[in-house]
Short mmCIF file of C-alpha atoms and ligand atoms in Angstrom, two decimals:
data_model
loop_
_atom_site.label_atom_id
_atom_site.label_comp_id
_atom_site.label_asym_id
_atom_site.label_seq_id
_atom_site.Cartn_x
_atom_site.Cartn_y
_atom_site.Cartn_z
CA MET A 1 -50.63 -54.50 -89.71
CA ARG A 2 -47.86 -52.13 -90.73
CA ASP A 3 -49.44 -49.38 -88.58
CA TYR A 4 -49.63 -51.68 -85.60
CA THR A 5 -45.94 -52.61 -85.86
CA LEU A 6 -44.96 -48.98 -86.31
CA ILE A 7 -46.97 -47.79 -83.32
CA GLN A 8 -45.63 -50.65 -81.21
CA ALA A 9 -42.07 -49.69 -82.18
CA ILE A 10 -42.73 -46.07 -81.26
CA LEU A 11 -44.21 -47.02 -77.91
CA ASP A 12 -41.33 -49.38 -77.19
CA ALA A 13 -38.90 -46.54 -77.83
CA SER A 14 -40.43 -44.57 -74.94
CA HIS A 15 -38.59 -44.47 -71.61
CA ASP A 16 -41.96 -44.61 -69.89
CA GLY A 17 -43.97 -47.76 -69.32
CA ILE A 18 -47.33 -47.54 -71.15
CA ILE A 19 -50.30 -49.82 -70.69
CA ALA A 20 -53.83 -49.25 -71.99
CA VAL A 21 -57.12 -51.03 -71.40
CA ASP A 22 -60.49 -50.78 -73.15
CA ARG A 23 -63.81 -50.04 -71.49
CA ASP A 24 -64.06 -53.66 -70.31
CA SER A 25 -60.61 -53.51 -68.70
CA THR A 26 -59.05 -55.75 -71.33
CA VAL A 27 -55.44 -54.83 -72.08
CA ILE A 28 -55.30 -53.39 -75.61
CA TRP A 29 -51.75 -52.07 -75.69
CA VAL A 30 -48.60 -52.42 -73.68
CA ASN A 31 -45.00 -51.47 -74.37
CA LYS A 32 -41.75 -53.22 -73.45
CA ASN A 33 -40.93 -50.91 -70.53
CA ALA A 34 -44.34 -51.54 -68.96
CA LEU A 35 -43.83 -55.31 -69.14
CA GLU A 36 -40.40 -54.89 -67.58
CA ILE A 37 -41.39 -52.47 -64.77
CA LEU A 38 -44.60 -54.34 -63.87
CA GLY A 39 -43.04 -57.81 -64.32
CA LEU A 40 -45.79 -58.96 -66.74
CA PRO A 41 -45.59 -61.72 -69.39
CA PRO A 42 -45.65 -60.59 -73.07
CA HIS A 43 -49.06 -62.13 -73.77
CA VAL A 44 -51.14 -59.80 -71.54
CA VAL A 45 -52.74 -58.11 -74.55
CA GLY A 46 -56.28 -59.41 -74.90
CA GLU A 47 -56.47 -60.46 -71.24
CA LYS A 48 -58.31 -58.70 -68.42
CA ILE A 49 -55.85 -56.48 -66.54
CA THR A 50 -57.27 -57.70 -63.22
CA ARG A 51 -55.90 -61.15 -63.97
CA TYR A 52 -52.41 -59.75 -63.40
CA ILE A 53 -53.13 -56.67 -61.30
CA PRO A 54 -56.30 -57.45 -59.30
CA GLN A 55 -56.57 -53.95 -57.78
CA SER A 56 -55.63 -52.10 -60.96
CA ASP A 57 -56.15 -48.34 -60.55
CA LEU A 58 -57.21 -48.14 -64.17
CA LEU A 59 -60.61 -49.52 -63.12
CA ARG A 60 -61.11 -46.34 -61.14
CA ILE A 61 -60.22 -44.20 -64.15
CA LEU A 62 -62.76 -46.12 -66.24
CA ALA A 63 -65.38 -45.49 -63.57
CA THR A 64 -64.66 -41.80 -62.91
CA GLY A 65 -63.28 -40.66 -66.26
CA LYS A 66 -60.88 -38.44 -64.25
CA ARG A 67 -57.13 -38.18 -64.79
CA GLU A 68 -54.68 -38.80 -61.95
CA ILE A 69 -51.27 -37.24 -62.39
CA GLY A 70 -48.04 -37.80 -60.45
CA ASP A 71 -49.11 -40.66 -58.20
CA ILE A 72 -46.32 -42.58 -56.53
CA ALA A 73 -46.50 -46.35 -55.94
CA THR A 74 -44.17 -49.21 -55.11
CA VAL A 75 -44.12 -52.07 -57.63
CA LEU A 76 -41.75 -55.01 -57.20
CA ASN A 77 -39.82 -53.02 -54.61
CA ARG A 78 -39.30 -50.10 -56.96
CA GLN A 79 -40.91 -46.72 -56.57
CA ILE A 80 -42.65 -45.54 -59.70
CA ILE A 81 -44.33 -42.31 -60.60
CA ILE A 82 -47.58 -42.80 -62.53
CA ASN A 83 -49.99 -40.79 -64.65
CA ARG A 84 -53.38 -42.36 -65.36
CA LEU A 85 -55.71 -40.91 -67.97
CA PRO A 86 -59.01 -41.84 -69.53
CA ILE A 87 -58.99 -42.43 -73.30
CA VAL A 88 -61.73 -40.20 -74.60
CA ILE A 89 -63.09 -40.38 -78.15
CA ASP A 90 -66.04 -38.22 -79.19
CA GLY A 91 -66.68 -37.34 -75.58
CA GLN A 92 -66.93 -40.99 -74.52
CA THR A 93 -64.49 -42.78 -72.21
CA VAL A 94 -63.49 -45.77 -74.31
CA GLY A 95 -60.62 -46.94 -72.15
CA ALA A 96 -57.81 -45.85 -69.85
CA VAL A 97 -54.06 -45.55 -70.15
CA SER A 98 -51.34 -45.52 -67.59
CA THR A 99 -47.85 -44.12 -68.21
CA PHE A 100 -45.19 -44.55 -65.56
CA LYS A 101 -41.50 -44.56 -64.89
CA GLU A 102 -39.11 -45.42 -62.18
CA PHE A 103 -38.75 -42.69 -59.64
CA THR A 104 -35.03 -41.96 -59.49
CA ASP A 105 -33.21 -40.68 -56.46
CA ILE A 106 -32.78 -37.32 -58.14
CA GLN A 107 -36.52 -36.99 -58.72
CA LYS A 108 -37.20 -38.01 -55.13
CA MET A 109 -34.84 -35.35 -53.91
CA GLU A 110 -36.32 -32.72 -56.21
CA LEU A 111 -39.80 -33.51 -54.99
CA ARG A 112 -38.72 -33.30 -51.36
CA ILE A 113 -36.95 -30.01 -51.89
CA ARG A 114 -39.82 -28.56 -53.87
CA LYS A 115 -42.21 -29.58 -51.11
CA GLN A 116 -40.01 -28.12 -48.40
CA SER A 117 -39.57 -24.87 -50.26
CA MET A 118 -43.29 -24.54 -50.73
CA GLU A 119 -44.03 -25.34 -47.12
CA SER A 120 -41.69 -22.70 -45.80
CA GLY A 121 -42.77 -20.19 -48.45
CA LEU A 122 -39.41 -20.02 -50.17
CA GLU A 123 -40.80 -18.29 -53.17
CA ALA A 124 -40.53 -14.61 -53.99
CA LYS A 125 -43.88 -12.81 -54.14
CA TYR A 126 -43.06 -9.15 -54.49
CA ARG A 127 -42.03 -7.70 -57.81
CA LEU A 128 -40.28 -4.35 -57.88
CA GLU A 129 -43.39 -2.78 -59.40
CA ASP A 130 -45.39 -3.98 -56.36
CA ILE A 131 -43.23 -1.88 -54.04
CA VAL A 132 -45.37 1.09 -53.12
CA GLY A 133 -44.16 4.69 -53.37
CA HIS A 134 -43.71 7.49 -55.89
CA SER A 135 -41.22 9.69 -54.06
CA ASP A 136 -38.00 10.43 -55.94
CA VAL A 137 -35.93 8.47 -53.43
CA ILE A 138 -37.97 5.29 -53.74
CA ARG A 139 -38.26 5.63 -57.53
CA GLU A 140 -34.48 5.88 -57.78
CA ALA A 141 -34.07 2.87 -55.50
CA LYS A 142 -36.47 0.86 -57.66
CA GLU A 143 -34.68 1.83 -60.87
CA LEU A 144 -31.31 0.93 -59.43
CA ALA A 145 -32.68 -2.34 -58.08
CA GLU A 146 -33.98 -3.21 -61.52
CA THR A 147 -30.56 -2.59 -63.09
CA PHE A 148 -28.83 -4.59 -60.35
CA GLY A 149 -31.45 -7.32 -60.47
CA ARG A 150 -30.71 -8.09 -64.11
CA THR A 151 -27.04 -8.75 -63.38
CA GLU A 152 -25.62 -11.83 -61.71
CA ALA A 153 -23.59 -9.76 -59.24
CA THR A 154 -23.85 -9.90 -55.47
CA VAL A 155 -25.82 -6.99 -54.05
CA LEU A 156 -25.58 -5.50 -50.57
CA ILE A 157 -28.76 -3.73 -49.45
CA LEU A 158 -28.32 -1.12 -46.75
CA GLY A 159 -31.26 0.29 -44.86
CA GLU A 160 -32.83 0.71 -41.47
CA THR A 161 -35.14 -1.94 -40.12
CA GLY A 162 -38.50 -2.14 -41.88
CA THR A 163 -37.45 -0.18 -44.98
CA GLY A 164 -38.30 -3.09 -47.27
CA LYS A 165 -34.91 -4.77 -47.73
CA GLU A 166 -36.45 -8.19 -48.14
CA LEU A 167 -39.07 -6.85 -50.57
CA PHE A 168 -36.34 -5.34 -52.72
CA ALA A 169 -34.37 -8.60 -52.60
CA GLN A 170 -37.46 -10.49 -53.81
CA GLY A 171 -38.05 -7.88 -56.51
CA MET A 172 -34.46 -8.18 -57.75
CA HIS A 173 -34.76 -11.96 -57.82
CA LEU A 174 -37.96 -11.77 -59.84
CA CYS A 175 -36.45 -9.48 -62.48
CA SER A 176 -33.34 -11.63 -62.79
CA GLN A 177 -32.73 -14.61 -65.03
CA ARG A 178 -33.18 -16.75 -61.95
CA ALA A 179 -36.82 -15.70 -61.46
CA ALA A 180 -38.11 -19.24 -62.02
CA GLY A 181 -35.65 -20.61 -59.45
CA PRO A 182 -36.07 -20.59 -55.67
CA PHE A 183 -35.79 -17.49 -53.48
CA VAL A 184 -34.51 -18.46 -50.07
CA ALA A 185 -34.33 -15.94 -47.24
CA VAL A 186 -32.50 -16.36 -43.96
CA ASN A 187 -32.13 -13.94 -41.10
CA CYS A 188 -28.59 -14.33 -39.81
CA ALA A 189 -29.41 -12.53 -36.55
CA ALA A 190 -32.35 -14.71 -35.60
CA LEU A 191 -30.41 -17.97 -35.35
CA PRO A 192 -27.64 -18.73 -32.88
CA GLY A 193 -24.26 -19.54 -34.50
CA ASN A 194 -24.32 -23.33 -34.74
CA LEU A 195 -27.94 -23.38 -35.86
CA LEU A 196 -27.19 -20.85 -38.58
CA GLU A 197 -24.32 -23.02 -39.74
CA SER A 198 -26.49 -26.12 -40.08
CA GLU A 199 -29.28 -24.10 -41.73
CA LEU A 200 -26.93 -22.65 -44.32
CA PHE A 201 -24.78 -25.65 -45.08
CA GLY A 202 -26.96 -28.62 -44.04
CA TYR A 203 -25.71 -31.77 -42.36
CA GLU A 204 -25.30 -35.45 -43.01
CA ASP A 205 -26.99 -38.23 -41.10
CA GLY A 206 -25.51 -38.55 -37.61
CA ALA A 207 -23.46 -35.34 -37.88
CA PHE A 208 -24.40 -34.45 -34.31
CA THR A 209 -26.79 -35.52 -31.56
CA GLY A 210 -30.31 -34.64 -32.56
CA ALA A 211 -29.47 -34.43 -36.26
CA ARG A 212 -32.40 -35.47 -38.41
CA LYS A 213 -32.19 -38.97 -39.84
CA GLY A 214 -31.09 -38.93 -43.44
CA GLY A 215 -29.41 -35.53 -42.95
CA LYS A 216 -30.72 -32.23 -44.16
CA PRO A 217 -29.86 -30.06 -47.15
CA GLY A 218 -28.70 -26.56 -46.29
CA LEU A 219 -30.22 -23.36 -47.61
CA PHE A 220 -27.41 -23.04 -50.15
CA GLU A 221 -28.51 -26.34 -51.68
CA LEU A 222 -32.17 -25.34 -51.54
CA ALA A 223 -31.37 -22.05 -53.29
CA HIS A 224 -29.55 -23.83 -56.13
CA GLY A 225 -30.46 -22.13 -59.40
CA GLY A 226 -31.96 -19.19 -57.52
CA THR A 227 -31.16 -16.48 -54.99
CA LEU A 228 -30.15 -16.68 -51.34
CA PHE A 229 -31.07 -13.60 -49.32
CA LEU A 230 -28.89 -13.19 -46.24
CA ASP A 231 -30.56 -10.63 -44.00
CA GLU A 232 -28.71 -8.99 -41.08
CA ILE A 233 -25.38 -10.15 -42.44
CA GLY A 234 -23.57 -7.86 -39.98
CA GLU A 235 -24.66 -10.17 -37.14
CA MET A 236 -22.93 -13.24 -38.56
CA SER A 237 -20.23 -14.71 -36.33
CA LEU A 238 -16.63 -14.80 -37.54
CA PRO A 239 -16.43 -18.61 -37.95
CA ILE A 240 -19.54 -18.61 -40.15
CA GLN A 241 -18.21 -15.65 -42.10
CA ALA A 242 -15.16 -17.79 -42.93
CA LEU A 243 -17.36 -20.69 -44.10
CA LEU A 244 -19.51 -18.35 -46.16
CA LEU A 245 -16.49 -16.81 -47.81
CA ARG A 246 -15.27 -20.26 -48.82
CA VAL A 247 -18.60 -21.17 -50.38
CA LEU A 248 -18.66 -17.90 -52.30
CA GLN A 249 -15.16 -18.50 -53.61
CA GLU A 250 -15.51 -22.17 -54.45
CA LYS A 251 -19.22 -22.31 -55.32
CA LYS A 252 -19.42 -25.62 -53.51
CA VAL A 253 -20.77 -26.62 -50.12
CA ARG A 254 -19.91 -29.47 -47.84
CA ARG A 255 -22.58 -30.47 -45.33
CA ILE A 256 -21.60 -30.65 -41.66
CA GLY A 257 -20.22 -34.12 -40.98
CA GLY A 258 -20.05 -34.86 -44.71
CA GLU A 259 -17.32 -35.65 -47.19
CA ARG A 260 -19.23 -34.92 -50.37
CA VAL A 261 -18.64 -31.61 -52.09
CA ILE A 262 -21.88 -30.32 -53.59
CA PRO A 263 -21.66 -27.72 -56.39
CA VAL A 264 -24.11 -24.86 -55.92
CA ASP A 265 -25.15 -22.11 -58.30
CA VAL A 266 -26.58 -19.41 -56.08
CA ARG A 267 -26.76 -15.65 -56.33
CA ILE A 268 -26.34 -13.83 -53.05
CA ILE A 269 -28.20 -10.73 -51.98
CA ALA A 270 -27.17 -9.61 -48.52
CA ALA A 271 -28.64 -6.92 -46.29
CA THR A 272 -27.72 -5.09 -43.16
CA ASN A 273 -29.04 -2.24 -41.08
CA ARG A 274 -25.77 -1.85 -39.26
CA ASP A 275 -22.64 -0.09 -40.14
CA VAL A 276 -20.59 -3.07 -41.30
CA GLU A 277 -17.57 -0.88 -41.91
CA GLU A 278 -17.58 -0.03 -38.22
CA ARG A 279 -17.66 -3.75 -37.43
CA ILE A 280 -14.71 -4.28 -39.76
CA ARG A 281 -12.75 -1.64 -37.82
CA MET A 282 -13.63 -3.51 -34.63
CA SER A 283 -12.43 -6.78 -36.22
CA GLN A 284 -15.90 -8.27 -35.95
CA PHE A 285 -16.47 -8.55 -39.68
CA ARG A 286 -14.04 -9.86 -42.28
CA SER A 287 -13.12 -7.22 -44.81
CA ASP A 288 -12.51 -9.83 -47.55
CA LEU A 289 -16.07 -11.12 -47.13
CA TYR A 290 -17.42 -7.57 -47.11
CA TYR A 291 -15.75 -6.74 -50.41
CA ARG A 292 -17.07 -9.92 -51.93
CA LEU A 293 -20.63 -9.14 -50.82
CA ASN A 294 -20.50 -5.44 -51.54
CA VAL A 295 -20.09 -5.58 -55.30
CA LEU A 296 -23.20 -3.46 -55.85
CA THR A 297 -24.79 -1.41 -53.07
CA LEU A 298 -28.43 -0.48 -52.86
CA GLU A 299 -29.33 2.03 -50.18
CA LEU A 300 -32.96 2.14 -49.09
CA PRO A 301 -34.32 5.43 -47.75
CA PRO A 302 -35.97 5.54 -44.32
CA LEU A 303 -39.66 6.41 -44.29
CA ARG A 304 -39.00 9.85 -42.76
CA GLN A 305 -37.19 10.78 -45.98
CA ARG A 306 -40.22 9.92 -48.07
CA LEU A 307 -43.16 11.09 -46.01
CA GLU A 308 -45.07 11.85 -49.23
CA ASP A 309 -45.41 8.08 -49.74
CA ILE A 310 -47.40 7.62 -46.52
CA PRO A 311 -50.89 7.96 -48.07
CA ALA A 312 -50.09 5.42 -50.84
CA LEU A 313 -48.55 3.03 -48.31
CA THR A 314 -51.50 3.44 -45.96
CA TRP A 315 -53.94 2.64 -48.77
CA ALA A 316 -51.91 -0.38 -49.85
CA ILE A 317 -52.07 -1.72 -46.30
CA ILE A 318 -55.82 -1.01 -46.07
CA ARG A 319 -56.37 -2.88 -49.36
CA GLU A 320 -54.41 -5.89 -48.10
CA ILE A 321 -56.54 -6.04 -44.95
CA ALA A 322 -59.72 -5.82 -47.03
CA GLU A 323 -58.45 -8.62 -49.30
CA ARG A 324 -57.90 -10.82 -46.26
CA GLY A 325 -61.56 -10.21 -45.57
CA ASP A 326 -60.91 -8.66 -42.17
CA LYS A 327 -62.33 -5.15 -42.63
CA THR A 328 -63.05 -2.61 -45.35
CA ILE A 329 -62.15 1.06 -45.02
CA GLU A 330 -63.47 3.51 -47.59
CA SER A 331 -61.90 6.82 -46.61
CA VAL A 332 -59.10 8.29 -44.50
CA SER A 333 -59.15 11.81 -43.08
CA GLU A 334 -56.48 14.28 -44.20
CA SER A 335 -55.76 15.20 -40.59
CA LEU A 336 -54.71 11.63 -39.92
CA PHE A 337 -52.19 11.73 -42.74
CA LYS A 338 -50.97 15.04 -41.35
CA LEU A 339 -50.45 13.42 -37.97
CA PHE A 340 -48.53 10.60 -39.62
CA THR A 341 -46.11 13.07 -41.16
CA GLN A 342 -45.22 14.40 -37.71
CA HIS A 343 -43.66 11.13 -36.67
CA ASP A 344 -40.12 10.08 -37.59
CA TRP A 345 -40.98 6.37 -37.97
CA PRO A 346 -37.91 4.61 -36.53
CA GLY A 347 -39.55 1.26 -37.44
CA ASN A 348 -40.21 2.57 -40.97
CA VAL A 349 -42.86 0.85 -43.15
CA ARG A 350 -43.19 -2.06 -40.72
CA GLU A 351 -44.13 0.40 -37.97
CA LEU A 352 -46.59 2.18 -40.28
CA ARG A 353 -48.12 -1.19 -41.12
CA ASN A 354 -48.61 -2.02 -37.44
CA VAL A 355 -50.18 1.37 -36.68
CA VAL A 356 -52.55 1.22 -39.68
CA GLU A 357 -53.52 -2.42 -39.02
CA ARG A 358 -54.33 -1.62 -35.43
CA MET A 359 -56.41 1.40 -36.39
CA VAL A 360 -58.31 -0.48 -39.09
CA LEU A 361 -59.12 -3.38 -36.83
CA LEU A 362 -60.26 -1.10 -33.99
CA SER A 363 -62.25 1.35 -36.09
CA LYS A 364 -66.02 1.15 -35.81
CA THR A 365 -66.77 2.81 -39.14
CA ALA A 366 -65.51 2.60 -42.71
CA ARG A 367 -63.57 5.85 -42.26
CA LEU A 368 -60.25 6.29 -40.47
CA GLU A 369 -60.12 9.50 -38.46
CA ARG A 370 -57.48 11.19 -36.40
CA ARG A 371 -59.44 10.29 -33.28
CA ASP A 372 -58.91 6.58 -34.07
CA ALA A 373 -55.23 7.23 -33.60
CA ALA A 374 -55.33 8.06 -29.88
CA PHE A 375 -52.84 5.32 -29.08
CA PHE A 376 -50.50 6.64 -31.74
CA GLU A 377 -50.76 10.23 -30.50
CA LYS A 378 -49.82 9.00 -27.05
CA LYS A 379 -46.83 7.23 -28.50
CA LEU A 380 -45.83 10.42 -30.33
CA GLN A 381 -46.21 12.51 -27.22
CA LYS A 382 -44.17 10.12 -25.13
CA ARG A 383 -41.47 10.07 -27.72
CA ARG A 384 -41.33 13.86 -27.83
CA GLN A 385 -41.03 13.99 -24.05
CA THR A 386 -38.24 11.41 -23.98
CA ASP A 387 -36.42 13.15 -26.81
CA GLY A 388 -36.88 16.49 -25.03
CA ALA A 389 -35.55 15.11 -21.76
CA ALA A 390 -32.68 13.50 -23.59
CA ALA A 391 -31.85 16.75 -25.30
CA VAL A 392 -31.87 18.61 -21.97
CA ALA A 393 -29.80 15.99 -20.22
CA GLY A 394 -27.61 15.53 -23.27
CA THR A 395 -28.09 11.77 -23.11
CA ILE A 396 -29.90 9.16 -25.08
CA PRO A 397 -33.16 7.75 -23.62
CA ALA A 398 -32.46 5.66 -20.55
CA ALA A 399 -31.71 2.07 -21.46
CA GLU A 400 -33.34 0.80 -18.26
CA ASP A 401 -36.68 2.23 -19.39
CA GLU A 402 -36.47 0.42 -22.67
CA ALA A 403 -35.35 -2.84 -21.11
CA GLU A 404 -38.12 -2.61 -18.53
CA MET A 405 -40.73 -1.89 -21.16
CA ILE A 406 -39.63 -4.82 -23.31
CA LEU A 407 -39.75 -7.20 -20.38
CA ARG A 408 -43.16 -5.90 -19.37
CA VAL A 409 -44.55 -6.46 -22.84
CA LEU A 410 -42.98 -9.90 -22.99
CA GLN A 411 -44.66 -10.73 -19.72
CA GLN A 412 -47.94 -9.56 -21.18
CA THR A 413 -47.50 -11.80 -24.23
CA ARG A 414 -46.33 -14.72 -22.05
CA GLY A 415 -42.95 -14.75 -23.72
CA ASN A 416 -44.28 -14.71 -27.29
CA ARG A 417 -41.63 -12.58 -28.99
CA GLN A 418 -43.44 -12.17 -32.26
CA GLU A 419 -46.45 -10.70 -30.53
CA ALA A 420 -44.25 -8.59 -28.25
CA ALA A 421 -42.35 -7.20 -31.22
CA LYS A 422 -45.64 -6.30 -32.87
CA LEU A 423 -46.88 -4.46 -29.79
CA LEU A 424 -43.60 -2.61 -29.46
CA GLY A 425 -43.67 -1.67 -33.14
CA VAL A 426 -40.30 -3.28 -33.89
CA ASP A 427 -39.39 -6.36 -35.87
CA ARG A 428 -38.44 -9.64 -34.21
CA THR A 429 -34.77 -9.21 -34.99
CA THR A 430 -34.60 -5.79 -33.38
CA LEU A 431 -36.32 -7.19 -30.31
CA TRP A 432 -33.90 -10.10 -30.21
CA ARG A 433 -30.94 -7.73 -30.52
CA LYS A 434 -32.24 -5.50 -27.77
CA LEU A 435 -32.83 -8.46 -25.47
CA LYS A 436 -29.27 -9.58 -26.13
CA LYS A 437 -28.02 -6.07 -25.43
CA TYR A 438 -29.81 -5.99 -22.08
CA GLY A 439 -28.54 -9.44 -21.17
CA HIS A 440 -31.77 -11.35 -21.83
CA GLY A 441 -30.62 -12.99 -25.07
CA SER A 442 -31.64 -16.48 -24.07
CA THR A 443 -34.92 -15.69 -22.32
N1 ATP B 1 -42.40 0.08 -50.22
C1 ATP B 1 -43.15 -0.78 -49.56
N2 ATP B 1 -44.40 -1.04 -50.00
C2 ATP B 1 -45.20 -1.87 -49.32
N3 ATP B 1 -44.88 -2.51 -48.17
C3 ATP B 1 -43.65 -2.29 -47.70
C4 ATP B 1 -42.71 -1.44 -48.37
N4 ATP B 1 -41.57 -1.45 -47.67
C5 ATP B 1 -41.77 -2.27 -46.63
N5 ATP B 1 -43.02 -2.77 -46.62
C6 ATP B 1 -43.59 -3.65 -45.60
O1 ATP B 1 -42.87 -3.40 -44.40
C7 ATP B 1 -42.56 -4.60 -43.71
C8 ATP B 1 -41.07 -4.76 -43.58
O2 ATP B 1 -40.48 -5.02 -44.84
P1 ATP B 1 -39.16 -5.89 -44.97
O3 ATP B 1 -39.26 -7.12 -44.13
O4 ATP B 1 -38.86 -6.05 -46.42
O5 ATP B 1 -38.13 -4.89 -44.30
P2 ATP B 1 -36.60 -5.12 -43.92
O6 ATP B 1 -35.91 -3.85 -44.24
O7 ATP B 1 -36.11 -6.39 -44.55
O8 ATP B 1 -36.72 -5.27 -42.35
P3 ATP B 1 -35.64 -5.92 -41.33
O9 ATP B 1 -34.35 -5.23 -41.56
O10 ATP B 1 -36.25 -5.59 -40.04
O11 ATP B 1 -35.62 -7.38 -41.64
C9 ATP B 1 -43.23 -5.70 -44.50
O12 ATP B 1 -44.47 -5.96 -43.90
C10 ATP B 1 -43.41 -5.11 -45.88
O13 ATP B 1 -44.52 -5.70 -46.49
#
């Protein structure tokens, strides 16, 4: 009797509701919270559970012997989160128990945010040790990134397009104390001004026409406890720069159309492939924001400064393709690597990835040969000719040619920019920038 009273007191002390049934679905134990949440009378013990809850889910647990964790249900107009488990003794299911609690607004929000962040892949995958390359320049960059990563300071990554800025940002996040928190990346150049503002800061219900019902948390809120990676920071408009600076100073955000001030704990890693200092001179970038972002600087080398890494990078790409199950390559000819070293790779590792992927997918054997690279040789030749002509004329390659080529490729891909960028061997942002430059920004 003493044991019974003691156990009952312990169960009643739990914040969760607990109700257990035996193999015949007779209630054998229930605590105070369960009675309260389910609205049951105190004398349910000894009665069939179906008398009070005709469709009780515990019947299913008795039948299947399988646990069900994290189910959400509405009971008496309240949302509850439930775990149901079989009670197993000596390998036999002798009953079932359900533990549950009210689902608070905070938990609801957490669940929604977690779901959103998983859907849009807001988790860092690459660790610094996954970044391929043994050249001195990349080794130094990795060492520096590791040192920077462990601090809480803001880091500015400088590097040409495709040099791995996002990979390094992920790597720094994963070696920081925030590794278990979210990693949220946003490309400031890919979103027009007002869209970038609502992405970063979120909005309240009814903030503007077309705003999602219930409002939307901004990326700062989603990155709470983690890292926010702001790529192409140099492209950010002046009004958004001012808002960003305020958030960095105050560590609080206010959603568009909202009154509430939401505290955020976010580490910023920013990146740019443009000379921000030049933009400061042209009054297009705020110097106070630049100094705040540029506490630590990590410069990433272009691929042409680490040509010795090409074989390792090529093999890493080949392995990834094989893992996807697309195609397996067993050997690569030395002459192909030699050809690769003759190129200056303006699109860096992203361009190398595109070239290798194309070759692997087109190759008919398990060996990559120089002859598989006919399309690449053509590209090289064309580039040499253009460079030669430019050198003779003392000009840069004609802009019209580039604009025409981009539009032609876009036509070919029926306006699909991602595909066009891939065919052109540039990233989407570069393509977007070029279109803007040639006056086709909104096409
Ligand atoms: N050292 C590396 N090892 C393996 N893959 C790499 C490396 N560097 C870059 N890549 C690959 O190159 C591509 C571009 O990388 P990433 O997006 O990090 O570059 P970025 O500098 O952020 O480019 P952008 O400035 O255009 O946004 C990705 O597909 C990435 O996987």
